[in-house]
GROMACS .gro file of C-alpha atoms in nm:
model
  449
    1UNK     CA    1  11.832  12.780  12.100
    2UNK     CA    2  11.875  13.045  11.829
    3UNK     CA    3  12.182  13.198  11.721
    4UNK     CA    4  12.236  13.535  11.531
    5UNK     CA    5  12.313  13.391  11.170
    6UNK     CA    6  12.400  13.742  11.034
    7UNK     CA    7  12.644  13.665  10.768
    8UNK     CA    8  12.942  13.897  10.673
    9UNK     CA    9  13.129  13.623  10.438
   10UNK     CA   10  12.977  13.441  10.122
   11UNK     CA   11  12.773  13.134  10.123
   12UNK     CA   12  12.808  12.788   9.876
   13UNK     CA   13  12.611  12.852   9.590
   14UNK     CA   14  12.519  12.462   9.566
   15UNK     CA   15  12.563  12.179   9.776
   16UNK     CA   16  12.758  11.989   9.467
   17UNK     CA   17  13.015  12.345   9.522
   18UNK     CA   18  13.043  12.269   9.878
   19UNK     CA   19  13.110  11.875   9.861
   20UNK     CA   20  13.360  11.918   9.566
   21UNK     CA   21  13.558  12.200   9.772
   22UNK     CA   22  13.507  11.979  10.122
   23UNK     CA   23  13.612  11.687   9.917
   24UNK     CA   24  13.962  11.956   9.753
   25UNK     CA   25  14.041  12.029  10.119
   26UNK     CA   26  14.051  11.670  10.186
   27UNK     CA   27  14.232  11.561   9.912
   28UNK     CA   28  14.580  11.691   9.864
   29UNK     CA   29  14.938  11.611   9.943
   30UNK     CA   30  14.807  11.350  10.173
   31UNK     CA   31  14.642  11.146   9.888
   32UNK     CA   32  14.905  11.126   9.618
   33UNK     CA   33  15.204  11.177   9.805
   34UNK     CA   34  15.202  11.078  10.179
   35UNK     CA   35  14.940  10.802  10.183
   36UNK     CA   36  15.125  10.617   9.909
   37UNK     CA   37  15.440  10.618  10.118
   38UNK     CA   38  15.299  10.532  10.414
   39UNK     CA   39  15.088  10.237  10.301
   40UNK     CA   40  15.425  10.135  10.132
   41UNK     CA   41  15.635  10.158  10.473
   42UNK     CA   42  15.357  10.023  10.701
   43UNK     CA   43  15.311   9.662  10.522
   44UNK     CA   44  15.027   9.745  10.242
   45UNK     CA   45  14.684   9.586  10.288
   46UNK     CA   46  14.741   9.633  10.635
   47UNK     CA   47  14.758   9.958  10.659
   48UNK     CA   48  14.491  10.046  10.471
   49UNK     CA   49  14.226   9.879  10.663
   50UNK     CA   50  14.345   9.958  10.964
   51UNK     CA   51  14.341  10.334  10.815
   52UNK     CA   52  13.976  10.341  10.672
   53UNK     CA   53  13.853  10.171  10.992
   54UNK     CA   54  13.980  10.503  11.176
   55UNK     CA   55  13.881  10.712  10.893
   56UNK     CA   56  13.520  10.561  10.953
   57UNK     CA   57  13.507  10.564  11.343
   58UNK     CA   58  13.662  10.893  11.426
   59UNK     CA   59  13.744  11.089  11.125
   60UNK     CA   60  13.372  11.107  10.973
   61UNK     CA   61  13.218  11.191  11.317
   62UNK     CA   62  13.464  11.482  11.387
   63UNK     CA   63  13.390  11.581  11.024
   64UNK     CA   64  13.028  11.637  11.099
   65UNK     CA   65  13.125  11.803  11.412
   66UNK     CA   66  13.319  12.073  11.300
   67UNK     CA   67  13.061  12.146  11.023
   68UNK     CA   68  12.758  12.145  11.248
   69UNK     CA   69  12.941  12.410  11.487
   70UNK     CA   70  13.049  12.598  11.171
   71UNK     CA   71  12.716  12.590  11.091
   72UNK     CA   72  12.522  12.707  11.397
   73UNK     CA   73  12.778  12.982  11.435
   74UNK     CA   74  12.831  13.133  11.087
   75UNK     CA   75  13.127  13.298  11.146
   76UNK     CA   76  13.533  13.275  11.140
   77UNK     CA   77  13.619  12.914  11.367
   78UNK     CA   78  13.725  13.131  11.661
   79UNK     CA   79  13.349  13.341  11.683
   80UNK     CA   80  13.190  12.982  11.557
   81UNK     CA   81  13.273  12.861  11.861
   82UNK     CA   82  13.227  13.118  12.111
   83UNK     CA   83  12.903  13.202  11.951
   84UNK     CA   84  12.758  12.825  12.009
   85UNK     CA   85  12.902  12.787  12.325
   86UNK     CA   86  12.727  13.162  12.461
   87UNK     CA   87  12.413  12.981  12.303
   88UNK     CA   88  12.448  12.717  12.561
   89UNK     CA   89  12.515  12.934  12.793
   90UNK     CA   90  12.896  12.785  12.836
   91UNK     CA   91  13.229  12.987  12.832
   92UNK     CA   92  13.331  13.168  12.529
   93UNK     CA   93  13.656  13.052  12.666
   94UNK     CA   94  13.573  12.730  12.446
   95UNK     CA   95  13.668  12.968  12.156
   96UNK     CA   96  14.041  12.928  12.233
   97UNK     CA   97  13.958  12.561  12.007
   98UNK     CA   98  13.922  12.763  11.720
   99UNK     CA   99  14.209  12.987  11.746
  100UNK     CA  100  14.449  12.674  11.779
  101UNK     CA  101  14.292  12.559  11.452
  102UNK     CA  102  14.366  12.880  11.289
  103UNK     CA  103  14.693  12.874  11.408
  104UNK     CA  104  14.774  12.506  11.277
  105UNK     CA  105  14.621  12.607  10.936
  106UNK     CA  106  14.841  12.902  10.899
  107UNK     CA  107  15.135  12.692  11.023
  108UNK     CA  108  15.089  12.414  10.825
  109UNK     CA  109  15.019  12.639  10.501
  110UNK     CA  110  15.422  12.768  10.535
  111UNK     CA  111  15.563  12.448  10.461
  112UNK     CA  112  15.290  12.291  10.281
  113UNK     CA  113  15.345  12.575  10.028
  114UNK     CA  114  15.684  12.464   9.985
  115UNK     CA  115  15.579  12.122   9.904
  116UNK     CA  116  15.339  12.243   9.651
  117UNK     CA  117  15.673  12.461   9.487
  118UNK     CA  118  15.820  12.116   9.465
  119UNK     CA  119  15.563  11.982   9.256
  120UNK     CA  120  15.564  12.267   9.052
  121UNK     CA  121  15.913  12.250   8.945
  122UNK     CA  122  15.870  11.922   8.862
  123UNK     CA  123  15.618  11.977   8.641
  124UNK     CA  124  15.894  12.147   8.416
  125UNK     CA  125  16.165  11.907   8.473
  126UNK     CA  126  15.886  11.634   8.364
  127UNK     CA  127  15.814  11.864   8.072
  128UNK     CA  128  16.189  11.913   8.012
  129UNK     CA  129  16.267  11.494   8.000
  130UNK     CA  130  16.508  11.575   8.300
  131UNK     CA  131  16.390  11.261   8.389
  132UNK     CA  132  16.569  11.047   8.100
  133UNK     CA  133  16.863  10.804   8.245
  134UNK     CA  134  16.769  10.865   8.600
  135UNK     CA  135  16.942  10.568   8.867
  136UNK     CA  136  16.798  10.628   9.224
  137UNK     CA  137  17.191  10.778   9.257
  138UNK     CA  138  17.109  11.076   9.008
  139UNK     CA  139  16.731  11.081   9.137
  140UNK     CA  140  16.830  11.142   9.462
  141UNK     CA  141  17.123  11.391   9.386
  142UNK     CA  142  16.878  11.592   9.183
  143UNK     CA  143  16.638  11.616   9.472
  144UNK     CA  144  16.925  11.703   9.671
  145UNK     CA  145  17.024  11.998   9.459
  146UNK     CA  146  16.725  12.101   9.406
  147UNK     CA  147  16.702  12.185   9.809
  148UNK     CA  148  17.004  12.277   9.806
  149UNK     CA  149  16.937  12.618   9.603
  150UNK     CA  150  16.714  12.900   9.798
  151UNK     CA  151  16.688  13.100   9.551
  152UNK     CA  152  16.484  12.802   9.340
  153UNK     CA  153  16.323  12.737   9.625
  154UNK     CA  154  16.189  13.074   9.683
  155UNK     CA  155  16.075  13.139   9.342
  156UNK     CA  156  15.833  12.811   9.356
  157UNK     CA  157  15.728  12.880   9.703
  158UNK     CA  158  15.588  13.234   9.545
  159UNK     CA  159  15.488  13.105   9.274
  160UNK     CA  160  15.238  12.878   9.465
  161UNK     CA  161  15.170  13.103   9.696
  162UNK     CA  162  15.056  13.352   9.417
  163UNK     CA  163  14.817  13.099   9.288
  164UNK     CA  164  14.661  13.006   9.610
  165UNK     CA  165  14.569  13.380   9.705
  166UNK     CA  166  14.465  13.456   9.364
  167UNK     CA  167  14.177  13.191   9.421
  168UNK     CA  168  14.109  13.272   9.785
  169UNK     CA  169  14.092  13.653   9.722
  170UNK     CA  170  13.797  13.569   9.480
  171UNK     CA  171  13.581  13.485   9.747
  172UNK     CA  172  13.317  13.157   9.869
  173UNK     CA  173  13.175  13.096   9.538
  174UNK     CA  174  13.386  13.295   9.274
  175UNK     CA  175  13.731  13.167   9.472
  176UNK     CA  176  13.714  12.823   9.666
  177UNK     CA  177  13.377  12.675   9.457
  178UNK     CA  178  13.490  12.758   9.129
  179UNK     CA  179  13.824  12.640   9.154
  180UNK     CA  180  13.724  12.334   9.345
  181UNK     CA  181  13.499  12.318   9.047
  182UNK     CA  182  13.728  12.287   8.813
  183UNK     CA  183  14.049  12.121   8.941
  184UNK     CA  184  13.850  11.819   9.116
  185UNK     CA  185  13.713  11.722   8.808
  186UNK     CA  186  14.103  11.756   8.597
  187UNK     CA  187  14.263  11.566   8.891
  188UNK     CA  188  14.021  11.283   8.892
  189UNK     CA  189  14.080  11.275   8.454
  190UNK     CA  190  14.436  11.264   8.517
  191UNK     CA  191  14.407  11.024   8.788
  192UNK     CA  192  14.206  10.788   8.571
  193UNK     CA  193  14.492  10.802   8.298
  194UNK     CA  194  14.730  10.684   8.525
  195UNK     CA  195  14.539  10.427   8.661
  196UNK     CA  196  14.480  10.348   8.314
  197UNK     CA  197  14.872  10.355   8.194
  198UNK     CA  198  14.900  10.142   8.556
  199UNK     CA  199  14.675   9.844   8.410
  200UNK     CA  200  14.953   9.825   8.111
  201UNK     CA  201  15.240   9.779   8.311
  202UNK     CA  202  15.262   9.418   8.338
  203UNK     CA  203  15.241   9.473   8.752
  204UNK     CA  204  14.901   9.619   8.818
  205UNK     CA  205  14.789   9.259   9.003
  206UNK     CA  206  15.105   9.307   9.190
  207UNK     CA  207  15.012   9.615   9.273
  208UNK     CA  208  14.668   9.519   9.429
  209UNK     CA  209  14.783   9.248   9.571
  210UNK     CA  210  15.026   9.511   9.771
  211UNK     CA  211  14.721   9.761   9.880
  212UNK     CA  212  14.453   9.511   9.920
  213UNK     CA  213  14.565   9.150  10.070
  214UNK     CA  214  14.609   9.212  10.397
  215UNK     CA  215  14.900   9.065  10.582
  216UNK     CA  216  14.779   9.103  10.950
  217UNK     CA  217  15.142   9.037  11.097
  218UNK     CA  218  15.254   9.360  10.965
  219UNK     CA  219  14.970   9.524  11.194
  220UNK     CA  220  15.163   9.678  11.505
  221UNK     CA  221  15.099   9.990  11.757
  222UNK     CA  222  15.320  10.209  11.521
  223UNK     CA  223  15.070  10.086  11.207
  224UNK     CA  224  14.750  10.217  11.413
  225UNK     CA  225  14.904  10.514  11.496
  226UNK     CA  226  15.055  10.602  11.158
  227UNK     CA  227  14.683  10.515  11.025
  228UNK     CA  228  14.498  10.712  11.322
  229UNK     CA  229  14.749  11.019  11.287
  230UNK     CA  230  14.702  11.041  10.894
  231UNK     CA  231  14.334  11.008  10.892
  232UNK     CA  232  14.263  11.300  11.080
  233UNK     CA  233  14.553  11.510  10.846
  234UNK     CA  234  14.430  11.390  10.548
  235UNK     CA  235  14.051  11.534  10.581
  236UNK     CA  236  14.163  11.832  10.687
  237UNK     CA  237  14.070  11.803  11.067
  238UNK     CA  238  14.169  12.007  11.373
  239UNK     CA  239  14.256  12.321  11.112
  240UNK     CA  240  13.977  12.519  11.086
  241UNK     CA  241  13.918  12.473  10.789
  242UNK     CA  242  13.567  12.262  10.819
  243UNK     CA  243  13.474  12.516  11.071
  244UNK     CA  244  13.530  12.754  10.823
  245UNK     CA  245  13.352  12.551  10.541
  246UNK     CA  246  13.065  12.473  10.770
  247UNK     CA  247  12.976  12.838  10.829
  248UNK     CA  248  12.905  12.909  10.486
  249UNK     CA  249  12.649  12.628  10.458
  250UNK     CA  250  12.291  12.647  10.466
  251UNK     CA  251  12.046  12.456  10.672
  252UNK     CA  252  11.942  12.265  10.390
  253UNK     CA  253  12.263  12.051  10.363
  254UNK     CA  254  12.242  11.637  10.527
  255UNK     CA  255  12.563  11.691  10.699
  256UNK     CA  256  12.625  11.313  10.762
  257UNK     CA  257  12.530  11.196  10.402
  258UNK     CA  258  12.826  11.491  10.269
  259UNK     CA  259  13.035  11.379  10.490
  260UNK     CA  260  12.998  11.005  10.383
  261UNK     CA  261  13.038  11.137  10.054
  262UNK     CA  262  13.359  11.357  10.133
  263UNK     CA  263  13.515  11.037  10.334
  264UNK     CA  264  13.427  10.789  10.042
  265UNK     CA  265  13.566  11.013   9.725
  266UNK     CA  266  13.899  11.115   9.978
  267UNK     CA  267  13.916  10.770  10.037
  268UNK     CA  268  13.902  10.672   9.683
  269UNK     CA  269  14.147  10.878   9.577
  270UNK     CA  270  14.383  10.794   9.755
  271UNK     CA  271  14.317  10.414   9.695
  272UNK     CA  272  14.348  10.540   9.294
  273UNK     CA  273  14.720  10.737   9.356
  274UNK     CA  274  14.838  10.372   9.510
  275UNK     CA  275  14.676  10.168   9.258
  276UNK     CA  276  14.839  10.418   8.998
  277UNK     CA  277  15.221  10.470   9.149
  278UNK     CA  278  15.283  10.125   9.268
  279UNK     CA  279  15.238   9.954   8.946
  280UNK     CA  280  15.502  10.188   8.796
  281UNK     CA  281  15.729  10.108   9.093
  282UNK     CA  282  15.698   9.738   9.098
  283UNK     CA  283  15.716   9.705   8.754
  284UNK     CA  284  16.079   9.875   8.739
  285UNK     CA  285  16.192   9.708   9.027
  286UNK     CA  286  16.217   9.958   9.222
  287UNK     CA  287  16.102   9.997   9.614
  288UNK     CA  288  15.776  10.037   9.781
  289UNK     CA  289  15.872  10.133  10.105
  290UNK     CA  290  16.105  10.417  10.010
  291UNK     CA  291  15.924  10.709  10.209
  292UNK     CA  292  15.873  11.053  10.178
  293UNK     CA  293  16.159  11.029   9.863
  294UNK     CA  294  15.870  10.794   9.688
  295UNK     CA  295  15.740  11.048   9.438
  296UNK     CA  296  16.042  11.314   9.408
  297UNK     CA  297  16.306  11.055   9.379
  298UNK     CA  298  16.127  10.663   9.289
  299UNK     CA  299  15.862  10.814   9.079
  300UNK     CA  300  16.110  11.057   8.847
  301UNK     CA  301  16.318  10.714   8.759
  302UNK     CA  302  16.040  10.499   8.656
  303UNK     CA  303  15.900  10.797   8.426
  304UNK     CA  304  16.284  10.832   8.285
  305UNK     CA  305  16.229  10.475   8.201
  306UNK     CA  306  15.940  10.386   8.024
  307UNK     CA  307  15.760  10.435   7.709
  308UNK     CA  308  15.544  10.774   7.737
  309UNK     CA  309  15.714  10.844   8.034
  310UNK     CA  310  15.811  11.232   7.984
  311UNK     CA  311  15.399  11.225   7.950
  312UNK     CA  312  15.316  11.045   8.211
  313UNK     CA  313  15.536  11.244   8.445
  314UNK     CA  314  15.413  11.547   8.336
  315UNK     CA  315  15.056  11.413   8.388
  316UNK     CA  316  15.157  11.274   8.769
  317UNK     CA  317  15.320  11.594   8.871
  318UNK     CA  318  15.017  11.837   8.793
  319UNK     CA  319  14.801  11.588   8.933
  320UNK     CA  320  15.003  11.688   9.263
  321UNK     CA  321  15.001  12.055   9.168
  322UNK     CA  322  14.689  12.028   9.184
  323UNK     CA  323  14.591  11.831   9.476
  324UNK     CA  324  14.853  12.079   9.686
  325UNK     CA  325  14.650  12.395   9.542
  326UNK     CA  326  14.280  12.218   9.629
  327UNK     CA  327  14.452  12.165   9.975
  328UNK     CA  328  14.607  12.547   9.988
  329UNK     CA  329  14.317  12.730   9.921
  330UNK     CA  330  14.123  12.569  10.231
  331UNK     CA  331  14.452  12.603  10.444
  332UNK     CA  332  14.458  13.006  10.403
  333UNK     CA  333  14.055  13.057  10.377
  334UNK     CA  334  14.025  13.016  10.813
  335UNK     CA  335  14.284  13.302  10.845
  336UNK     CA  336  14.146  13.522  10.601
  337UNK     CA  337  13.787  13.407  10.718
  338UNK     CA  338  13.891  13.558  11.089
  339UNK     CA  339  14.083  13.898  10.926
  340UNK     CA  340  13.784  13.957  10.739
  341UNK     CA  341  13.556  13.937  10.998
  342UNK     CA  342  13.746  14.121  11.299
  343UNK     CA  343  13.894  14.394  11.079
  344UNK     CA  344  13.809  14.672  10.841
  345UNK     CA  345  14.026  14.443  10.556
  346UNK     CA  346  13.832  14.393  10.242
  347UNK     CA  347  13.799  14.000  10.171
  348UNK     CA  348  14.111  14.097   9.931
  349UNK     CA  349  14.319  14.267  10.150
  350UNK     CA  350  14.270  14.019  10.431
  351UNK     CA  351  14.374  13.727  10.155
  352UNK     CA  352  14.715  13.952  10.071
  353UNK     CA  353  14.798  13.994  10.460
  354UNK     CA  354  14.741  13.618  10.548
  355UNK     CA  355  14.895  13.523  10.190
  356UNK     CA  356  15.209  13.774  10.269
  357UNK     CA  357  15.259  13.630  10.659
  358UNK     CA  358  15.225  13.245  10.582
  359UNK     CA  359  15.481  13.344  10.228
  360UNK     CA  360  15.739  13.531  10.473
  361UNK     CA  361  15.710  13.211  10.714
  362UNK     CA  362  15.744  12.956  10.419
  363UNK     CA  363  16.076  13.129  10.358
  364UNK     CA  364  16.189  12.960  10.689
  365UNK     CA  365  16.092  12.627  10.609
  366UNK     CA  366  16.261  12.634  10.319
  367UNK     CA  367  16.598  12.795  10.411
  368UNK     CA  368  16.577  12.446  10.641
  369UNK     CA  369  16.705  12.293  10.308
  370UNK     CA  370  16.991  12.493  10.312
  371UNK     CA  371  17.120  12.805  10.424
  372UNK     CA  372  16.966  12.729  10.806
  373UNK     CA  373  17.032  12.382  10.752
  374UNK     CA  374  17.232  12.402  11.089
  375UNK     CA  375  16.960  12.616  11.273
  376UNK     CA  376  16.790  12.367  11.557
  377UNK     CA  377  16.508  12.416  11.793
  378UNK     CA  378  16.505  12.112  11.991
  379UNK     CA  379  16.656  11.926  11.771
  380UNK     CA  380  16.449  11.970  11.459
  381UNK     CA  381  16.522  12.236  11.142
  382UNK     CA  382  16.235  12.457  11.114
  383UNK     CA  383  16.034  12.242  10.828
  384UNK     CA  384  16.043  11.999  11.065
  385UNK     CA  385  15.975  12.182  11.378
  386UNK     CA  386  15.625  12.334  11.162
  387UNK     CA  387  15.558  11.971  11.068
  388UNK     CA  388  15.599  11.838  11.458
  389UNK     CA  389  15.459  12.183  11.635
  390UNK     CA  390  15.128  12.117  11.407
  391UNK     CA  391  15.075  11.721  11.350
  392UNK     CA  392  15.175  11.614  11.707
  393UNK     CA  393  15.048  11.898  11.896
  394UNK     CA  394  14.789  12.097  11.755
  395UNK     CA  395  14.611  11.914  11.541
  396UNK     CA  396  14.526  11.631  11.789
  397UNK     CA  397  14.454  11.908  12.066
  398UNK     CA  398  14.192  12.129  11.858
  399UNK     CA  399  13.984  11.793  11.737
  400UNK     CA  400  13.999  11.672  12.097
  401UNK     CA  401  13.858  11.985  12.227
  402UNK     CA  402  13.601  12.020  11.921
  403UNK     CA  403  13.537  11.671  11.961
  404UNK     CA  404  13.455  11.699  12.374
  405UNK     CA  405  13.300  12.031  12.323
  406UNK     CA  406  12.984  11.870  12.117
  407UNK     CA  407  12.919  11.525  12.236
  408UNK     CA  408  12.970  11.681  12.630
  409UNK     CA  409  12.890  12.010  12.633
  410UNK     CA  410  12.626  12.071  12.405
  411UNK     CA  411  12.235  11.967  12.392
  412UNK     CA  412  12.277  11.612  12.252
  413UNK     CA  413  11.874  11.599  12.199
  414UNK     CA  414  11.927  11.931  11.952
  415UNK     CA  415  12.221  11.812  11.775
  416UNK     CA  416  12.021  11.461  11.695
  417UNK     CA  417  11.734  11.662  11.538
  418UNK     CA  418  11.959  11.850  11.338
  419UNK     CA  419  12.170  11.554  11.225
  420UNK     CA  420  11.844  11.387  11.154
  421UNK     CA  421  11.920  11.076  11.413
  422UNK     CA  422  11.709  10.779  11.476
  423UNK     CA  423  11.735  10.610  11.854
  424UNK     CA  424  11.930  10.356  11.713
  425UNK     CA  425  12.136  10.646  11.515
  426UNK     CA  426  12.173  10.845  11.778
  427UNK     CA  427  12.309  10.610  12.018
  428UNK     CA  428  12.557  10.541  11.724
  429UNK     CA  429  12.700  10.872  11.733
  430UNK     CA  430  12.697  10.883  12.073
  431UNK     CA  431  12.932  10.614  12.138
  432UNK     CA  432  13.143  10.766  11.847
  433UNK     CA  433  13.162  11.090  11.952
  434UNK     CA  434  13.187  11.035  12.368
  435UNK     CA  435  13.400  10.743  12.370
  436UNK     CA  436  13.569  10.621  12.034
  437UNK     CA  437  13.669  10.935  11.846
  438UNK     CA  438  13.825  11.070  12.147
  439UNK     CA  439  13.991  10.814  12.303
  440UNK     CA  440  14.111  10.769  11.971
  441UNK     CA  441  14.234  11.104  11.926
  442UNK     CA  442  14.416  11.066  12.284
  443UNK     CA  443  14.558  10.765  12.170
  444UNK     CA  444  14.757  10.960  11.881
  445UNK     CA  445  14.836  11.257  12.059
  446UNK     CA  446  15.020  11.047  12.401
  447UNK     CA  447  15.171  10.807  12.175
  448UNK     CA  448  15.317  11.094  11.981
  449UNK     CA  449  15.447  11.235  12.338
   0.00000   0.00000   0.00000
């Protein structure tokens, strides 16, 4: 069945621009900060199988499912999928899947901005050697500071902020491609110096041994979940964002071979940031399982400690600049995507409006720090209620019901020709995308309850 592909937003110039920016969304705060952390609370090796078995069975088929609606409907995520679903003569009701992503892309933009003004500012105190004679007591008190001051706060939330419209107000290829372009290729240099410096640390075997010996006792119902739940964040599912992506792709593009190729360099990378920060962390003692404080508070005292350290911090802490800004861009391009489309906004002006709203809602989630450090919606500051509203709730919800809405609703004998399926393929993705991936995504979102 055909469907009006009139476009009124840019198109990827190559498919090399479109797996690079996939591959930016995908990689970002998740890969060098979170999944280090979590592979370090959650017992290593085991973690990290169970992780890329989940990123495997349900993360890579609800990849290719967002993409393949994005692409049939070639519009914002909310017209993508009221636009396929008309097609199939089903509700445009079913639309209501893509404003939830837009709404947990926006949301999760606020705070992740402020994450990305962290790593900014410690770019300078890197550069600075404000690292030099750090204990994890004046590590952590200098974090703690650091929060503690809005007005610091403020100035590298905008400063982020600035960056991340400036590329998104450039358009497809001129904006997203050409800075995807660009900063994949520096962060994967940067990564392979660290990984380098890593190998001279004395602890690098250590360090392997860590990520890649499993120790299957450590494997528990809050290790599959942790795993489950930060696949699908950490390829940018449930957002919008691959809806988004998706509509500005040709038909020319072997959706499941990118998406292999988006799952396996994510994957990598992230693989890379442990092999890179562990080393560094057993090697001055210091511990693995620290958390969220692993790179703003363990990290800053190994680089005050060793030889080439102001360097190397300097080096670590762009590397998250810019897998934050890779990650930001893709965050604001579904909002602007929809402003641009249902309003007379230039693609410009739509980027300053969404840019200006998620900024003014950042300003929240930071104040959290601080200021409304006492302010409480059930229980949780508002960085915190952002974090829970979007990771527990939304998320899970829009991939469920992009997840149901293709492998139930739609001609499964269409979407096989277009996905270029064998029998034996197709019954594949059939059991992947009826039974595993959502069961799977059910799984995460109850448990989470």
């Amino acid at each position: 069945m055909t469907i009006d592909a009139t476009h009124k937003h840019g198109q990827w110039s190559s498919r090399v621009g479109f797996i690079l920016a996939a591959t930016g969304s995908a990689v970002g705060l998740g890969n060098i900060w979170k999944f280090p952390y979590m592979a370090g609370q959650s017992g290593g090796a085991a973690f990290v199988l169970v992780y890329l078995g989940c990123i495997l069975l349900i993360g890579l088929p609800i990849l290719v499912t967002e993409w393949l609606i994005g692409r049939r409907g070639q519009s914002n995520p909310i017209a993508s999928m009221t636009k396929v679903a008309r097609a199939e003569g089903l509700s445009s009701a079913w639309g209501l899947v893509g404003a939830t992503g837009i709404l947990g892309a926006f949301l999760i933009l606020s705070f992740y901005s402020v994450i990305g003004g962290w790593a900014l500012a410690y770019v300078l105190d890197a550069a600075q050697g404000a690292f030099n004679g750090y204990t994890s007591a004046t590590a952590g008190a200098a974090f703690e500071g650091f929060l503690a001051k809005p007005g610091s706060l403020l100035a590298w939330h905008t400063v982020f902020m600035v960056l991340t419209v400036g590329v998104v107000a450039a358009g497809v290829a001129g904006g997203l491609e050409r800075a995807s372009k660009l900063l994949m290729p520096a962060l994967g240099v940067i990564l392979l110096i660290m990984l380098g410096y890593a190998m001279t640390t004395g602890a690098f075997g250590q360090a392997a041994q860590f990520l890649f010996t499993p120790d299957w006792s450590k494997v528990s119902g809050k290790v599959f979940l942790a795993a489950l739940g930060h696949a699908f964040f950490t390829l940018s599912l449930g957002m919008g964002i691959m809806l988004a992506y998706g509509s500005y792709l040709g038909q020319g593009v072997n959706l499941i071979r990118a998406a292999g190729i988006v799952v396996l360099l994510d994957t990598v990378i992230a693989l890379c940031a442990g092999m890179a920060i562990f080393p560094l962390v057993f090697a001055h003692h210091l511990e693995p399982a620290a958390g969220p404080g692993l790179v703003f508070i363990t990290l800053p005292i190994a680089f005050g400690e060793m030889t080439g350290g102001l360097l190397l911090g300097v080096l670590f802490f762009v590397l998250l600049t810019f897998a934050a800004l890779t990650s930001s861009i893709s965050l604001l391009e579904p909002v602007v995507a929809l402003l641009e489309e249902r309003t007379p906004l230039s693609r410009r002006a739509a980027t300053m409006v969404a840019g200006v709203a998620v900024w003014a809602l950042g300003i929240a989630a930071l104040l959290s720090f601080n200021v409304w450090a006492d302010v409480k919606v059930a229980g949780l500051n508002m960085f915190d209620l952002l974090d829970h509203l979007t990771s527990k709730f939304l998320l899970p919800l829009t991939g469920l019901g992009i997840i149901v809405f293709a492998a139930w609703r739609l001609n499964q004998a269409t979407i096989h020709r277009e996905l270029d399926l064998g029998p034996t393929g197709a019954m594949i993705w059939t059991v992947l995308t009826r039974f595993v991936a959502p069961i799977g995504v059910l799984v995460v979102f109850v448990a989470s309850l």
